[in-house]
PDB file of C-alpha atoms in Angstrom:
ATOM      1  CA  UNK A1275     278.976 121.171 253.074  1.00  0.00           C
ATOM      2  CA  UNK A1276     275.563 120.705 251.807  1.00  0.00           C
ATOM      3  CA  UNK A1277     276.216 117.789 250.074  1.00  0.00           C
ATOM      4  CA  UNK A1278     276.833 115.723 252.750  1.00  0.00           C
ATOM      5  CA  UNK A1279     273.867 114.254 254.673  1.00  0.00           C
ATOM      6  CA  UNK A1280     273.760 114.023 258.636  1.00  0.00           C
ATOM      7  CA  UNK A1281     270.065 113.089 259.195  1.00  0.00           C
ATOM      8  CA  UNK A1282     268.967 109.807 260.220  1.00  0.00           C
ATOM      9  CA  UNK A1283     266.141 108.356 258.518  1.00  0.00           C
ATOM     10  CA  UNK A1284     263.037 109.768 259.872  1.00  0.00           C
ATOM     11  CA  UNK A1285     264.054 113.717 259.879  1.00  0.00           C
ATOM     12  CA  UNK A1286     265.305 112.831 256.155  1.00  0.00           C
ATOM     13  CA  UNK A1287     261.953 111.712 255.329  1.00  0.00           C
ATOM     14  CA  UNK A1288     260.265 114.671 257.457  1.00  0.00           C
ATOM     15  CA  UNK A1289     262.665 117.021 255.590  1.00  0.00           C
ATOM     16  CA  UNK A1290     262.265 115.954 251.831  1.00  0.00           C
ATOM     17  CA  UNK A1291     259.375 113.952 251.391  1.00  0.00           C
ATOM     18  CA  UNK A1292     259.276 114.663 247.692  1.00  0.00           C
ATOM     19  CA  UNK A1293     262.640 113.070 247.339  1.00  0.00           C
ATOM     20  CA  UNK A1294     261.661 110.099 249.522  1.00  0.00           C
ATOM     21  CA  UNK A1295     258.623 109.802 247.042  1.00  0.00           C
ATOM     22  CA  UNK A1296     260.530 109.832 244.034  1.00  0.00           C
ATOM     23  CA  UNK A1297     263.030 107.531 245.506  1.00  0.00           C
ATOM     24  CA  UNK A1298     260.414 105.037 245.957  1.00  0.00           C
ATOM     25  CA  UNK A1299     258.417 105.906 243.042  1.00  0.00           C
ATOM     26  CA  UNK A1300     262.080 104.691 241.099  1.00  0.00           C
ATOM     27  CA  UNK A1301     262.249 101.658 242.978  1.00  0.00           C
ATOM     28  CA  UNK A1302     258.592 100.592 242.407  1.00  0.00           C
ATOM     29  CA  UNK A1303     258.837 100.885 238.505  1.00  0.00           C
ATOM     30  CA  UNK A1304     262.133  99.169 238.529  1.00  0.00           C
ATOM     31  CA  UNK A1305     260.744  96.273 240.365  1.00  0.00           C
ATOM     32  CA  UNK A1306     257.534  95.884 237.868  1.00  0.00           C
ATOM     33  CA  UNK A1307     259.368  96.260 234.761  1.00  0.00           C
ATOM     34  CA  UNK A1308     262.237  93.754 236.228  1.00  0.00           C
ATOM     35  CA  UNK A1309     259.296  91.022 236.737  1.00  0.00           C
ATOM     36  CA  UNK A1310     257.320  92.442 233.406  1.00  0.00           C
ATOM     37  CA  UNK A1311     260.136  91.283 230.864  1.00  0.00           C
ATOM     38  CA  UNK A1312     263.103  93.354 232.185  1.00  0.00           C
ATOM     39  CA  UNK A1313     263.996  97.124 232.381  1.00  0.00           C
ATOM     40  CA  UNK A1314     266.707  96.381 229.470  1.00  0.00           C
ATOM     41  CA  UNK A1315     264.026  95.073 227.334  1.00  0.00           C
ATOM     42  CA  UNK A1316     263.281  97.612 225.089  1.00  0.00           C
ATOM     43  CA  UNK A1317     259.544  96.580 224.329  1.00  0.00           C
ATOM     44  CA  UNK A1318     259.015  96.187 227.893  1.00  0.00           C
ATOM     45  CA  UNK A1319     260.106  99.623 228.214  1.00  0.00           C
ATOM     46  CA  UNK A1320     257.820 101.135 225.583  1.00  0.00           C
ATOM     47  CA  UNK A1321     254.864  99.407 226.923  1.00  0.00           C
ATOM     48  CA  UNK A1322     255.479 101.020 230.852  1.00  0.00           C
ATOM     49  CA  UNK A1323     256.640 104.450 229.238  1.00  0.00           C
ATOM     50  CA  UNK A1324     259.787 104.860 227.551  1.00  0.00           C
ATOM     51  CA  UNK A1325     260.060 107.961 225.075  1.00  0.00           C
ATOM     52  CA  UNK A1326     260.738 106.831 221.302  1.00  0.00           C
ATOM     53  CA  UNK A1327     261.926 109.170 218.681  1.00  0.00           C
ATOM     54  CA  UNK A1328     259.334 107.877 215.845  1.00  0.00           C
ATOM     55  CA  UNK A1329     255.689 107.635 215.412  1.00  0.00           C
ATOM     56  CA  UNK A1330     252.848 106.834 217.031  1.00  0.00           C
ATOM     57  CA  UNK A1331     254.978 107.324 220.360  1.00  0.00           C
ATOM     58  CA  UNK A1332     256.854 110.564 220.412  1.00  0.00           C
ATOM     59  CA  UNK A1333     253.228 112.456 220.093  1.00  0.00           C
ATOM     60  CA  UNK A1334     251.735 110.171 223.030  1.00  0.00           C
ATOM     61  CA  UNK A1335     252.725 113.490 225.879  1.00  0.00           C
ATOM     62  CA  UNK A1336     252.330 110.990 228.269  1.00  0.00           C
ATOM     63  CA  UNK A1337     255.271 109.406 227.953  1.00  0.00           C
ATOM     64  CA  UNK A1338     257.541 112.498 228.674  1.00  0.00           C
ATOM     65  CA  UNK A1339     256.272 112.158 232.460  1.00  0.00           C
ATOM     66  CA  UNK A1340     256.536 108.369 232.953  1.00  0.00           C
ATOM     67  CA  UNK A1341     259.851 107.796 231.496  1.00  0.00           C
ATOM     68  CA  UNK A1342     261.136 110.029 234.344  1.00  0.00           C
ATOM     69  CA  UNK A1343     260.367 107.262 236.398  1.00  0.00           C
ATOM     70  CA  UNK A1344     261.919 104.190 234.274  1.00  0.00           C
ATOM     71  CA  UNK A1345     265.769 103.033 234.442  1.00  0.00           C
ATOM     72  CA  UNK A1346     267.492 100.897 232.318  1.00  0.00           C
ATOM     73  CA  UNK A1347     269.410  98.582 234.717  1.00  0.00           C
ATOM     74  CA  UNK A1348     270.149  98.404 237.699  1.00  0.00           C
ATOM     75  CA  UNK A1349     273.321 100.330 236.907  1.00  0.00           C
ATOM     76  CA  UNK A1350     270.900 103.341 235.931  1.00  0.00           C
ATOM     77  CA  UNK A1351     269.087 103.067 238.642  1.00  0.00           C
ATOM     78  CA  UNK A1352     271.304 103.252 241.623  1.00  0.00           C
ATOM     79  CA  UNK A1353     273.407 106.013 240.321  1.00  0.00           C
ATOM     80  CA  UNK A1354     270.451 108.115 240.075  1.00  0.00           C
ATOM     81  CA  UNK A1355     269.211 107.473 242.941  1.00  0.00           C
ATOM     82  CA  UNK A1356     272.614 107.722 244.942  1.00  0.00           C
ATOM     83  CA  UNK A1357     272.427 111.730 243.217  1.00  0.00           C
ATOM     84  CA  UNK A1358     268.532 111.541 243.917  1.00  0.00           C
ATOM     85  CA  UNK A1359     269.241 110.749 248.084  1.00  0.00           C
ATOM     86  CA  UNK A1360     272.774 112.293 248.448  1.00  0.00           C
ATOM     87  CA  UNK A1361     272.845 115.425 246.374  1.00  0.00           C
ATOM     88  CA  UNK A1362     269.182 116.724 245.263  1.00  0.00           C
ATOM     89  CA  UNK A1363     267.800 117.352 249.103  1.00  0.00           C
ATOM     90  CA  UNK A1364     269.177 120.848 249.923  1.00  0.00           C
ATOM     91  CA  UNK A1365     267.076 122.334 247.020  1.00  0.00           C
ATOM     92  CA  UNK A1366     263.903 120.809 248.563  1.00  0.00           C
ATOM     93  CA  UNK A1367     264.323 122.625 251.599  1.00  0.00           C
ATOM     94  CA  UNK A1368     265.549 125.939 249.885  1.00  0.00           C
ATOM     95  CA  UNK A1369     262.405 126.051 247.980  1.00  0.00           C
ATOM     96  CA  UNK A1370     259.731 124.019 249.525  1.00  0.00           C
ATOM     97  CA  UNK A1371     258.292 120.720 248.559  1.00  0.00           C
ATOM     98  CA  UNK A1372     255.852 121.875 246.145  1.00  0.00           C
ATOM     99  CA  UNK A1373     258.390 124.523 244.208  1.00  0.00           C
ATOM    100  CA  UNK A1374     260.314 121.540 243.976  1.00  0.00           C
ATOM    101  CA  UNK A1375     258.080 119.390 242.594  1.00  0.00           C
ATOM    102  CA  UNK A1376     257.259 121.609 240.177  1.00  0.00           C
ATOM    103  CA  UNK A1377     261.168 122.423 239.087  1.00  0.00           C
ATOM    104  CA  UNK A1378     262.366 118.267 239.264  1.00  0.00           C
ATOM    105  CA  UNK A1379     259.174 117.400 237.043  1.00  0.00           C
ATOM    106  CA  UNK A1380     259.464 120.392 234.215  1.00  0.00           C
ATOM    107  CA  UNK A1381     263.535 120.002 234.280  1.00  0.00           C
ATOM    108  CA  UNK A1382     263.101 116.154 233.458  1.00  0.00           C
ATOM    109  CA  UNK A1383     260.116 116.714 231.001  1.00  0.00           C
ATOM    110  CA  UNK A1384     262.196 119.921 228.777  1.00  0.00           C
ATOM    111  CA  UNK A1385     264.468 117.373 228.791  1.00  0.00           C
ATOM    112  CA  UNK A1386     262.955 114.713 227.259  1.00  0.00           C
ATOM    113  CA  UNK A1387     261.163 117.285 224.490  1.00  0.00           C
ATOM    114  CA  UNK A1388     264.749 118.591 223.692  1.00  0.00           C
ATOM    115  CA  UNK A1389     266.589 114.809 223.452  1.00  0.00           C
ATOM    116  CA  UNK A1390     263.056 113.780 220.943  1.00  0.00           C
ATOM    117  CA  UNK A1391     264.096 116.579 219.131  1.00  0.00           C
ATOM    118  CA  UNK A1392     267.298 115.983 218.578  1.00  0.00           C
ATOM    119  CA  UNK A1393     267.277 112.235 217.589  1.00  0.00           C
ATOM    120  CA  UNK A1394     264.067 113.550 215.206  1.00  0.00           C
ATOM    121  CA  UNK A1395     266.230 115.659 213.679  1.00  0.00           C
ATOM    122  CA  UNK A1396     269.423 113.615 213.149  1.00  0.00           C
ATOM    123  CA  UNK A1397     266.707 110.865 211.946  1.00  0.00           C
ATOM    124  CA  UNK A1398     267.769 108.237 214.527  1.00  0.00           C
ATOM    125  CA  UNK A1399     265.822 106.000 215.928  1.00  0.00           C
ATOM    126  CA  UNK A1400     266.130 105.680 220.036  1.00  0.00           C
ATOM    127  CA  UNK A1401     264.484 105.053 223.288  1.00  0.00           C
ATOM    128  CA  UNK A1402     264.690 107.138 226.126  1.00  0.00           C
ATOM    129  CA  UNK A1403     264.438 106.488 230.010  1.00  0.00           C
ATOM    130  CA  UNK A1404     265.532 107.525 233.377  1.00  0.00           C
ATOM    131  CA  UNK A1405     265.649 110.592 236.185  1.00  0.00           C
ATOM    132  CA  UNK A1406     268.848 112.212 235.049  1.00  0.00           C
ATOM    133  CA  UNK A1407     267.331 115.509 232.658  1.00  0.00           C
ATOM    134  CA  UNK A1408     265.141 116.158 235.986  1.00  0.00           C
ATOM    135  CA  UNK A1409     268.381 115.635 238.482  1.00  0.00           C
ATOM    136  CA  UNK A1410     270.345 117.740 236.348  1.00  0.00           C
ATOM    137  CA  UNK A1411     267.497 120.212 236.438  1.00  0.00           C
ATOM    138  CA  UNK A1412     268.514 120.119 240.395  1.00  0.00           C
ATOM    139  CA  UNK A1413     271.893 120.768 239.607  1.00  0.00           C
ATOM    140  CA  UNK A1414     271.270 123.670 236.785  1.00  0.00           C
ATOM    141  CA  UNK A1415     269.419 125.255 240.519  1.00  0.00           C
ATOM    142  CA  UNK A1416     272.260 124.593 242.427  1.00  0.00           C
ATOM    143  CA  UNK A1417     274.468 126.680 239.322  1.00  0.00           C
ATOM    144  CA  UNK A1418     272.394 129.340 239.723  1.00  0.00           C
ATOM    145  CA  UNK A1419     272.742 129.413 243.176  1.00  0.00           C
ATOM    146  CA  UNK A1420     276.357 128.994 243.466  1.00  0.00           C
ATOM    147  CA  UNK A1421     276.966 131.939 241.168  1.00  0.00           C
ATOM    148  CA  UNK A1422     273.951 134.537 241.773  1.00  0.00           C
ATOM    149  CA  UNK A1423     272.910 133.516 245.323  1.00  0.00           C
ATOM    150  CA  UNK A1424     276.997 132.609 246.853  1.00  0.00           C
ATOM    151  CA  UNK A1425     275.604 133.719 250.790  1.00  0.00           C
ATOM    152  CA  UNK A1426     273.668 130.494 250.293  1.00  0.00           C
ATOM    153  CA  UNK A1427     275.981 127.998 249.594  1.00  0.00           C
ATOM    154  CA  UNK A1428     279.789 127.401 251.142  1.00  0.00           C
ATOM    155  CA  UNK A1429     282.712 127.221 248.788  1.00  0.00           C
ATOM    156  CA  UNK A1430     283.268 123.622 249.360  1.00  0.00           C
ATOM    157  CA  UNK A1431     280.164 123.282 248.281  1.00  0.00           C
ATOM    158  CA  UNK A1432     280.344 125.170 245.559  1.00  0.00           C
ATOM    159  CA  UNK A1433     283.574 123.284 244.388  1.00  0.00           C
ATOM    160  CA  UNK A1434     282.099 119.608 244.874  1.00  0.00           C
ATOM    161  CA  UNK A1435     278.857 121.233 242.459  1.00  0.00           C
ATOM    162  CA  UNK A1436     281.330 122.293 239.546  1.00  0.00           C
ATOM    163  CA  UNK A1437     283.356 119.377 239.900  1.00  0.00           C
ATOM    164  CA  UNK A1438     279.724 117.224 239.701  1.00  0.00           C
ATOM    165  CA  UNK A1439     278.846 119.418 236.910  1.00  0.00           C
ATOM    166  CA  UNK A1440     282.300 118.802 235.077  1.00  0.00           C
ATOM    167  CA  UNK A1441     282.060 114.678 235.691  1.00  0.00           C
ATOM    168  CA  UNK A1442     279.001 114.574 234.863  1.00  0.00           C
ATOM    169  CA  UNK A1443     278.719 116.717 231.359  1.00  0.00           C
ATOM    170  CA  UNK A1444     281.989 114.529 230.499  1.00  0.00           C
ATOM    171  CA  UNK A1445     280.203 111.336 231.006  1.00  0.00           C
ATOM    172  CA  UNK A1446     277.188 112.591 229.154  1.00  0.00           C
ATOM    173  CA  UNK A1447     278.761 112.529 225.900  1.00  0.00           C
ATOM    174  CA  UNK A1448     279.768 108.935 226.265  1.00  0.00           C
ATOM    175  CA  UNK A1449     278.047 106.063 224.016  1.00  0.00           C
ATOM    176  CA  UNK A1450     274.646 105.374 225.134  1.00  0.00           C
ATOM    177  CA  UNK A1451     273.882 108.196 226.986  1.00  0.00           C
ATOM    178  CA  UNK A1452     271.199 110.841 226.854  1.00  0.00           C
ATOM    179  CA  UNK A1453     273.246 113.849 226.657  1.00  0.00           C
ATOM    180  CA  UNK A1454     270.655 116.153 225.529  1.00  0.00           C
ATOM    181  CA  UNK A1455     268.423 114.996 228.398  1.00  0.00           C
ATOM    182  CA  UNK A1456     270.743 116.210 230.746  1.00  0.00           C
ATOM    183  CA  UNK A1457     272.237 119.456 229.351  1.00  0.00           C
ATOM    184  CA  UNK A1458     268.486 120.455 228.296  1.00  0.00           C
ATOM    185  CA  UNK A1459     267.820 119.805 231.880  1.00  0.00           C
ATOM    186  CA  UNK A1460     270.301 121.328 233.338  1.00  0.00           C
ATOM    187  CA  UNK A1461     269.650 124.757 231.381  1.00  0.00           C
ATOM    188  CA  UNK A1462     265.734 124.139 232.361  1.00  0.00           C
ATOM    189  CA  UNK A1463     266.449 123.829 236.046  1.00  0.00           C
ATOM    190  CA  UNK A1464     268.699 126.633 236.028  1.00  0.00           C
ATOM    191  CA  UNK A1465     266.327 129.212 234.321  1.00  0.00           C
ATOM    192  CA  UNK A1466     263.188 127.692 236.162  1.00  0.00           C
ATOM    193  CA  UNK A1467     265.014 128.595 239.092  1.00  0.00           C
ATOM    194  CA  UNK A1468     264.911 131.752 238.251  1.00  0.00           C
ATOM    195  CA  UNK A1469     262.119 132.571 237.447  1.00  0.00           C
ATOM    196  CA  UNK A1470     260.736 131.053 240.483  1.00  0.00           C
ATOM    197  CA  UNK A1471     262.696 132.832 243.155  1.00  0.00           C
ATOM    198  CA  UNK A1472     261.339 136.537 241.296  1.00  0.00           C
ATOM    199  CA  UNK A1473     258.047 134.701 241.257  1.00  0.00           C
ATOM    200  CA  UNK A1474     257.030 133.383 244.521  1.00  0.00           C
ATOM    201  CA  UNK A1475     259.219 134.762 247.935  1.00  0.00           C
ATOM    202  CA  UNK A1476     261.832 131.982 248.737  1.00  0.00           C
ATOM    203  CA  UNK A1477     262.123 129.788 251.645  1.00  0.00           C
ATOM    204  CA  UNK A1478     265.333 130.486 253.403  1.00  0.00           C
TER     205      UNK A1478
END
């Protein structure tokens, strides 16, 4: 099951130091926003980041990076980062660090574009944080390796990813929740995947 992590602290951060940076790099925003005016406040939000669907802020491209890093609550936060240190790891050591990197960052970002676009054109007004278009980017890798690449993954594994995928898609469509974020991210990280494995000679 590679879901399930056995190392102790200091081989976890030896084996996935981009995930131990992004957990951190969650925790760190949380905390400045929380003592900034609150990480529900939605014009704290916009001021540290947060993606809004109207003018001047949906054309400001840095925003589609830094609201990666922003959670709204505590709620948000913890159950992306329980997927960020439970669930996202194996990928960083099937494809590198860097590869990773790369795949996480664009996942999260197409998402962002593609939930803009949406609310832009249904003509409603939202703001838009959190890591879950860029950890379902992980899991749109982990589809593609579970059906195109099965050698690489066990079939418990394999079930516990669909029945993730299933949960998860399901709660996407409930109120308040960016559910183009994480389909568009999911679709991203599974065709980035891809692409990368034909482009640069995987890690096995």
């Amino acid at each position: 099951m590679i879901f399930i992590r056995y190392e102790n602290w200091k081989n976890y951060l030896r084996y996935y130091p981009f995930t131990s940076l992004l957990l951190v790099a969650n925790v760190v925003m949380f905390l400045i926003v929380t003592f900034n005016g609150g990480s529900r406040d939605p014009e704290t939000m916009i001021e540290f980041g947060a993606l809004v669907s109207v003018d001047p802020f949906r054309d400001e491209w840095w925003r589609y990076i830094a609201a990666v890093f922003l959670h709204n609550g505590f709620d948000h936060l913890f159950f992306n980062s329980f997927a960020l240190l439970v669930i996202t790891p194996p990928l960083e050591r099937i494809l590198g660090s860097f590869r990773y990197a790369i795949l996480y960052l664009f996942s999260g970002v197409l998402g962002n574009v593609l939930s803009i676009a949406y609310y832009e054109r249904v003509g409603e007004l939202a703001w838009l944080v959190g890591a879950s278009g860029a950890i379902y980017g992980v899991y749109g890798a982990f589809l593609y390796i579970a059906l195109f690449q099965r050698s690489m993954m066990d079939e418990a594994s394999r079930k516990m990813l669909y029945t993730l995928l299933i949960m998860g898609l399901l709660f996407s469509f409930m109120p308040n929740i960016g559910w183009m974020a994480h389909l568009g991210g999911m679709v991203g990280g599974f065709f980035i995947y891809g692409l990368m494995i034909r482009l640069f000679r995987r890690r096995t």
